[in-house]
PDB file of C-alpha atoms in Angstrom:
ATOM      1  CA  UNK A   1     -16.774 197.344  96.269  1.00  0.00           C
ATOM      2  CA  UNK A   2     -15.687 200.663  97.794  1.00  0.00           C
ATOM      3  CA  UNK A   3     -12.092 201.360  98.617  1.00  0.00           C
ATOM      4  CA  UNK A   4     -10.104 204.401  99.689  1.00  0.00           C
ATOM      5  CA  UNK A   5      -7.065 203.681  97.580  1.00  0.00           C
ATOM      6  CA  UNK A   6      -6.270 203.116  93.879  1.00  0.00           C
ATOM      7  CA  UNK A   7      -3.493 200.747  92.921  1.00  0.00           C
ATOM      8  CA  UNK A   8      -1.776 200.624  89.591  1.00  0.00           C
ATOM      9  CA  UNK A   9      -0.745 196.945  90.044  1.00  0.00           C
ATOM     10  CA  UNK A  10      -3.831 195.351  91.555  1.00  0.00           C
ATOM     11  CA  UNK A  11      -2.509 191.803  91.041  1.00  0.00           C
ATOM     12  CA  UNK A  12      -0.275 192.313  94.104  1.00  0.00           C
ATOM     13  CA  UNK A  13      -3.122 193.315  96.422  1.00  0.00           C
ATOM     14  CA  UNK A  14      -5.284 191.440  98.913  1.00  0.00           C
ATOM     15  CA  UNK A  15      -8.875 192.664  98.801  1.00  0.00           C
ATOM     16  CA  UNK A  16     -11.041 193.340 101.850  1.00  0.00           C
ATOM     17  CA  UNK A  17     -14.526 194.871 101.970  1.00  0.00           C
ATOM     18  CA  UNK A  18     -15.310 197.831 104.206  1.00  0.00           C
ATOM     19  CA  UNK A  19     -16.275 195.493 107.033  1.00  0.00           C
ATOM     20  CA  UNK A  20     -12.811 194.064 106.942  1.00  0.00           C
ATOM     21  CA  UNK A  21     -13.793 190.730 105.503  1.00  0.00           C
ATOM     22  CA  UNK A  22     -11.054 189.214 103.393  1.00  0.00           C
ATOM     23  CA  UNK A  23     -12.342 188.793  99.759  1.00  0.00           C
ATOM     24  CA  UNK A  24      -9.506 187.363  97.596  1.00  0.00           C
ATOM     25  CA  UNK A  25      -5.855 187.382  96.818  1.00  0.00           C
ATOM     26  CA  UNK A  26      -6.528 186.518  93.201  1.00  0.00           C
ATOM     27  CA  UNK A  27      -5.822 189.097  90.560  1.00  0.00           C
ATOM     28  CA  UNK A  28      -8.728 191.567  90.359  1.00  0.00           C
ATOM     29  CA  UNK A  29      -9.224 192.815  86.802  1.00  0.00           C
ATOM     30  CA  UNK A  30     -12.380 194.883  87.458  1.00  0.00           C
ATOM     31  CA  UNK A  31     -14.625 195.840  90.299  1.00  0.00           C
ATOM     32  CA  UNK A  32     -17.853 197.654  91.221  1.00  0.00           C
ATOM     33  CA  UNK A  33     -19.800 198.047  94.424  1.00  0.00           C
ATOM     34  CA  UNK A  34     -21.164 194.519  94.242  1.00  0.00           C
ATOM     35  CA  UNK A  35     -18.548 192.361  92.507  1.00  0.00           C
ATOM     36  CA  UNK A  36     -14.908 191.762  91.914  1.00  0.00           C
ATOM     37  CA  UNK A  37     -14.026 190.186  88.573  1.00  0.00           C
ATOM     38  CA  UNK A  38     -11.021 187.916  89.361  1.00  0.00           C
ATOM     39  CA  UNK A  39      -8.576 186.096  87.156  1.00  0.00           C
ATOM     40  CA  UNK A  40      -6.877 182.852  88.122  1.00  0.00           C
ATOM     41  CA  UNK A  41      -3.296 181.792  87.370  1.00  0.00           C
ATOM     42  CA  UNK A  42      -4.702 179.654  84.496  1.00  0.00           C
ATOM     43  CA  UNK A  43      -6.284 182.860  82.895  1.00  0.00           C
ATOM     44  CA  UNK A  44      -9.894 181.947  83.813  1.00  0.00           C
ATOM     45  CA  UNK A  45     -12.328 184.610  85.040  1.00  0.00           C
ATOM     46  CA  UNK A  46     -14.958 184.512  87.762  1.00  0.00           C
ATOM     47  CA  UNK A  47     -16.772 186.852  90.121  1.00  0.00           C
ATOM     48  CA  UNK A  48     -16.776 187.299  93.885  1.00  0.00           C
ATOM     49  CA  UNK A  49     -19.553 189.175  95.743  1.00  0.00           C
ATOM     50  CA  UNK A  50     -18.782 192.029  98.098  1.00  0.00           C
ATOM     51  CA  UNK A  51     -19.473 189.730 101.039  1.00  0.00           C
ATOM     52  CA  UNK A  52     -16.671 187.379  99.946  1.00  0.00           C
ATOM     53  CA  UNK A  53     -18.926 184.596  98.571  1.00  0.00           C
ATOM     54  CA  UNK A  54     -18.101 183.131  95.162  1.00  0.00           C
ATOM     55  CA  UNK A  55     -20.780 184.278  92.699  1.00  0.00           C
ATOM     56  CA  UNK A  56     -19.411 182.829  89.428  1.00  0.00           C
ATOM     57  CA  UNK A  57     -16.857 180.052  89.240  1.00  0.00           C
ATOM     58  CA  UNK A  58     -13.654 181.151  87.460  1.00  0.00           C
ATOM     59  CA  UNK A  59     -14.167 179.019  84.318  1.00  0.00           C
ATOM     60  CA  UNK A  60     -14.697 181.749  81.716  1.00  0.00           C
ATOM     61  CA  UNK A  61     -12.156 182.894  79.107  1.00  0.00           C
ATOM     62  CA  UNK A  62     -13.525 186.496  79.598  1.00  0.00           C
ATOM     63  CA  UNK A  63     -16.109 187.908  82.000  1.00  0.00           C
ATOM     64  CA  UNK A  64     -17.634 191.383  82.052  1.00  0.00           C
ATOM     65  CA  UNK A  65     -20.187 192.783  84.509  1.00  0.00           C
ATOM     66  CA  UNK A  66     -22.903 194.531  82.478  1.00  0.00           C
ATOM     67  CA  UNK A  67     -25.896 195.516  84.597  1.00  0.00           C
ATOM     68  CA  UNK A  68     -28.597 194.243  87.057  1.00  0.00           C
ATOM     69  CA  UNK A  69     -26.442 191.292  88.243  1.00  0.00           C
ATOM     70  CA  UNK A  70     -25.868 190.108  84.724  1.00  0.00           C
ATOM     71  CA  UNK A  71     -22.494 189.320  83.102  1.00  0.00           C
ATOM     72  CA  UNK A  72     -21.238 188.754  79.540  1.00  0.00           C
ATOM     73  CA  UNK A  73     -18.742 185.851  79.117  1.00  0.00           C
ATOM     74  CA  UNK A  74     -16.868 184.100  76.360  1.00  0.00           C
ATOM     75  CA  UNK A  75     -15.486 180.618  76.247  1.00  0.00           C
ATOM     76  CA  UNK A  76     -13.472 178.949  73.520  1.00  0.00           C
ATOM     77  CA  UNK A  77     -13.794 175.213  72.982  1.00  0.00           C
ATOM     78  CA  UNK A  78     -12.634 173.150  69.957  1.00  0.00           C
ATOM     79  CA  UNK A  79     -11.939 176.387  68.063  1.00  0.00           C
ATOM     80  CA  UNK A  80     -15.446 177.747  68.597  1.00  0.00           C
ATOM     81  CA  UNK A  81     -16.020 180.883  70.745  1.00  0.00           C
ATOM     82  CA  UNK A  82     -19.331 180.956  72.567  1.00  0.00           C
ATOM     83  CA  UNK A  83     -20.614 184.249  73.976  1.00  0.00           C
ATOM     84  CA  UNK A  84     -23.067 183.915  76.863  1.00  0.00           C
ATOM     85  CA  UNK A  85     -25.231 186.059  79.096  1.00  0.00           C
ATOM     86  CA  UNK A  86     -24.641 184.776  82.644  1.00  0.00           C
ATOM     87  CA  UNK A  87     -26.643 185.568  85.789  1.00  0.00           C
ATOM     88  CA  UNK A  88     -25.132 186.354  89.211  1.00  0.00           C
ATOM     89  CA  UNK A  89     -24.896 182.715  90.232  1.00  0.00           C
ATOM     90  CA  UNK A  90     -23.254 181.490  87.003  1.00  0.00           C
ATOM     91  CA  UNK A  91     -26.345 180.238  85.157  1.00  0.00           C
ATOM     92  CA  UNK A  92     -26.221 180.731  81.410  1.00  0.00           C
ATOM     93  CA  UNK A  93     -29.310 182.776  80.402  1.00  0.00           C
ATOM     94  CA  UNK A  94     -28.553 183.032  76.647  1.00  0.00           C
ATOM     95  CA  UNK A  95     -25.750 181.616  74.531  1.00  0.00           C
ATOM     96  CA  UNK A  96     -24.591 181.975  70.873  1.00  0.00           C
ATOM     97  CA  UNK A  97     -21.656 181.380  68.621  1.00  0.00           C
ATOM     98  CA  UNK A  98     -22.000 184.995  67.337  1.00  0.00           C
ATOM     99  CA  UNK A  99     -20.352 188.093  68.805  1.00  0.00           C
ATOM    100  CA  UNK A 100     -22.402 189.732  71.531  1.00  0.00           C
ATOM    101  CA  UNK A 101     -22.118 193.356  72.636  1.00  0.00           C
ATOM    102  CA  UNK A 102     -23.663 195.036  75.596  1.00  0.00           C
ATOM    103  CA  UNK A 103     -25.356 198.421  74.749  1.00  0.00           C
ATOM    104  CA  UNK A 104     -27.340 200.508  77.303  1.00  0.00           C
ATOM    105  CA  UNK A 105     -29.262 197.607  78.965  1.00  0.00           C
ATOM    106  CA  UNK A 106     -29.511 195.277  75.971  1.00  0.00           C
ATOM    107  CA  UNK A 107     -27.255 192.743  74.330  1.00  0.00           C
ATOM    108  CA  UNK A 108     -26.872 192.802  70.605  1.00  0.00           C
ATOM    109  CA  UNK A 109     -26.026 189.796  68.419  1.00  0.00           C
ATOM    110  CA  UNK A 110     -25.145 190.266  64.772  1.00  0.00           C
ATOM    111  CA  UNK A 111     -26.661 187.390  62.761  1.00  0.00           C
ATOM    112  CA  UNK A 112     -25.340 186.190  59.455  1.00  0.00           C
ATOM    113  CA  UNK A 113     -28.112 188.089  57.679  1.00  0.00           C
ATOM    114  CA  UNK A 114     -26.641 191.379  59.061  1.00  0.00           C
ATOM    115  CA  UNK A 115     -29.624 191.859  61.256  1.00  0.00           C
ATOM    116  CA  UNK A 116     -29.138 192.640  64.904  1.00  0.00           C
ATOM    117  CA  UNK A 117     -30.846 190.584  67.503  1.00  0.00           C
ATOM    118  CA  UNK A 118     -31.644 192.736  70.617  1.00  0.00           C
ATOM    119  CA  UNK A 119     -31.631 190.561  73.744  1.00  0.00           C
ATOM    120  CA  UNK A 120     -32.914 191.727  77.159  1.00  0.00           C
ATOM    121  CA  UNK A 121     -30.920 191.009  80.303  1.00  0.00           C
ATOM    122  CA  UNK A 122     -33.242 188.076  81.045  1.00  0.00           C
ATOM    123  CA  UNK A 123     -32.225 186.429  77.773  1.00  0.00           C
ATOM    124  CA  UNK A 124     -35.386 187.102  75.747  1.00  0.00           C
ATOM    125  CA  UNK A 125     -35.107 188.261  72.129  1.00  0.00           C
ATOM    126  CA  UNK A 126     -36.775 191.660  72.193  1.00  0.00           C
ATOM    127  CA  UNK A 127     -36.429 192.672  68.495  1.00  0.00           C
ATOM    128  CA  UNK A 128     -34.571 191.617  65.358  1.00  0.00           C
ATOM    129  CA  UNK A 129     -33.479 194.498  63.146  1.00  0.00           C
ATOM    130  CA  UNK A 130     -31.995 197.919  63.469  1.00  0.00           C
ATOM    131  CA  UNK A 131     -32.791 199.611  66.762  1.00  0.00           C
ATOM    132  CA  UNK A 132     -31.387 202.161  69.183  1.00  0.00           C
ATOM    133  CA  UNK A 133     -31.598 201.773  72.974  1.00  0.00           C
ATOM    134  CA  UNK A 134     -33.372 204.705  74.643  1.00  0.00           C
ATOM    135  CA  UNK A 135     -32.696 203.332  78.096  1.00  0.00           C
ATOM    136  CA  UNK A 136     -32.200 200.020  79.766  1.00  0.00           C
ATOM    137  CA  UNK A 137     -35.892 199.283  79.272  1.00  0.00           C
ATOM    138  CA  UNK A 138     -36.816 200.708  75.860  1.00  0.00           C
ATOM    139  CA  UNK A 139     -35.725 200.332  72.181  1.00  0.00           C
ATOM    140  CA  UNK A 140     -36.495 202.809  69.416  1.00  0.00           C
ATOM    141  CA  UNK A 141     -37.193 200.833  66.240  1.00  0.00           C
ATOM    142  CA  UNK A 142     -38.220 201.805  62.731  1.00  0.00           C
ATOM    143  CA  UNK A 143     -40.918 200.288  60.558  1.00  0.00           C
ATOM    144  CA  UNK A 144     -41.964 201.759  57.183  1.00  0.00           C
ATOM    145  CA  UNK A 145     -39.745 204.782  57.769  1.00  0.00           C
ATOM    146  CA  UNK A 146     -41.532 205.659  61.013  1.00  0.00           C
ATOM    147  CA  UNK A 147     -40.268 205.003  64.498  1.00  0.00           C
ATOM    148  CA  UNK A 148     -41.855 203.702  67.609  1.00  0.00           C
ATOM    149  CA  UNK A 149     -40.813 202.194  70.973  1.00  0.00           C
ATOM    150  CA  UNK A 150     -40.672 198.596  72.275  1.00  0.00           C
ATOM    151  CA  UNK A 151     -40.214 197.656  75.894  1.00  0.00           C
ATOM    152  CA  UNK A 152     -37.565 195.119  77.001  1.00  0.00           C
ATOM    153  CA  UNK A 153     -40.212 192.369  76.491  1.00  0.00           C
ATOM    154  CA  UNK A 154     -40.787 193.330  72.902  1.00  0.00           C
ATOM    155  CA  UNK A 155     -44.171 194.880  73.534  1.00  0.00           C
ATOM    156  CA  UNK A 156     -45.111 198.014  71.631  1.00  0.00           C
ATOM    157  CA  UNK A 157     -45.178 201.035  73.894  1.00  0.00           C
ATOM    158  CA  UNK A 158     -45.379 203.843  71.279  1.00  0.00           C
ATOM    159  CA  UNK A 159     -46.962 203.375  67.890  1.00  0.00           C
ATOM    160  CA  UNK A 160     -44.823 203.594  64.711  1.00  0.00           C
ATOM    161  CA  UNK A 161     -46.148 206.973  63.593  1.00  0.00           C
ATOM    162  CA  UNK A 162     -43.268 209.350  64.438  1.00  0.00           C
ATOM    163  CA  UNK A 163     -40.328 210.646  62.428  1.00  0.00           C
ATOM    164  CA  UNK A 164     -38.090 210.471  65.480  1.00  0.00           C
ATOM    165  CA  UNK A 165     -38.344 209.833  69.217  1.00  0.00           C
ATOM    166  CA  UNK A 166     -35.982 211.163  71.886  1.00  0.00           C
ATOM    167  CA  UNK A 167     -35.849 209.789  75.411  1.00  0.00           C
ATOM    168  CA  UNK A 168     -35.537 212.623  78.027  1.00  0.00           C
ATOM    169  CA  UNK A 169     -34.432 211.546  81.533  1.00  0.00           C
ATOM    170  CA  UNK A 170     -35.570 214.793  83.064  1.00  0.00           C
ATOM    171  CA  UNK A 171     -37.833 217.628  82.161  1.00  0.00           C
ATOM    172  CA  UNK A 172     -37.392 221.204  83.315  1.00  0.00           C
TER     173      UNK A 172
END
């Protein structure tokens, strides 16, 4: 959500979009052009769209906007912390009791076997093992000391025959 001013104490602000529509008087902990991440007095987090509509109910212990209208949330219940990938209407796409981290278009989950699970933004397990995101759509993975590339669906895009692969956004 675009604004002309920056406030050091956003909790005392009322939020309006550029059309003048009132958005919220809740504490805003983060914002981008599409969403405000808000915090209630009971320390629960939710999201409001730039048109003022509630996107995600404020029921989460933490909530972070990641990419492509996808959020990462955590919730504690009975001493267990659940990490979830949540879509822009609050539906849980993927959930686990392990820690989840967002990296360059993918979510990583460290399993008890010390392997990383690479999860796409739509909640599908793309790869299990060591990998490096090349972009939000591609992972560089190693097999038999050679690297190749998988797309976000886990399909092989480049065969595992190279010593290294570098993703270049632009060429001169």
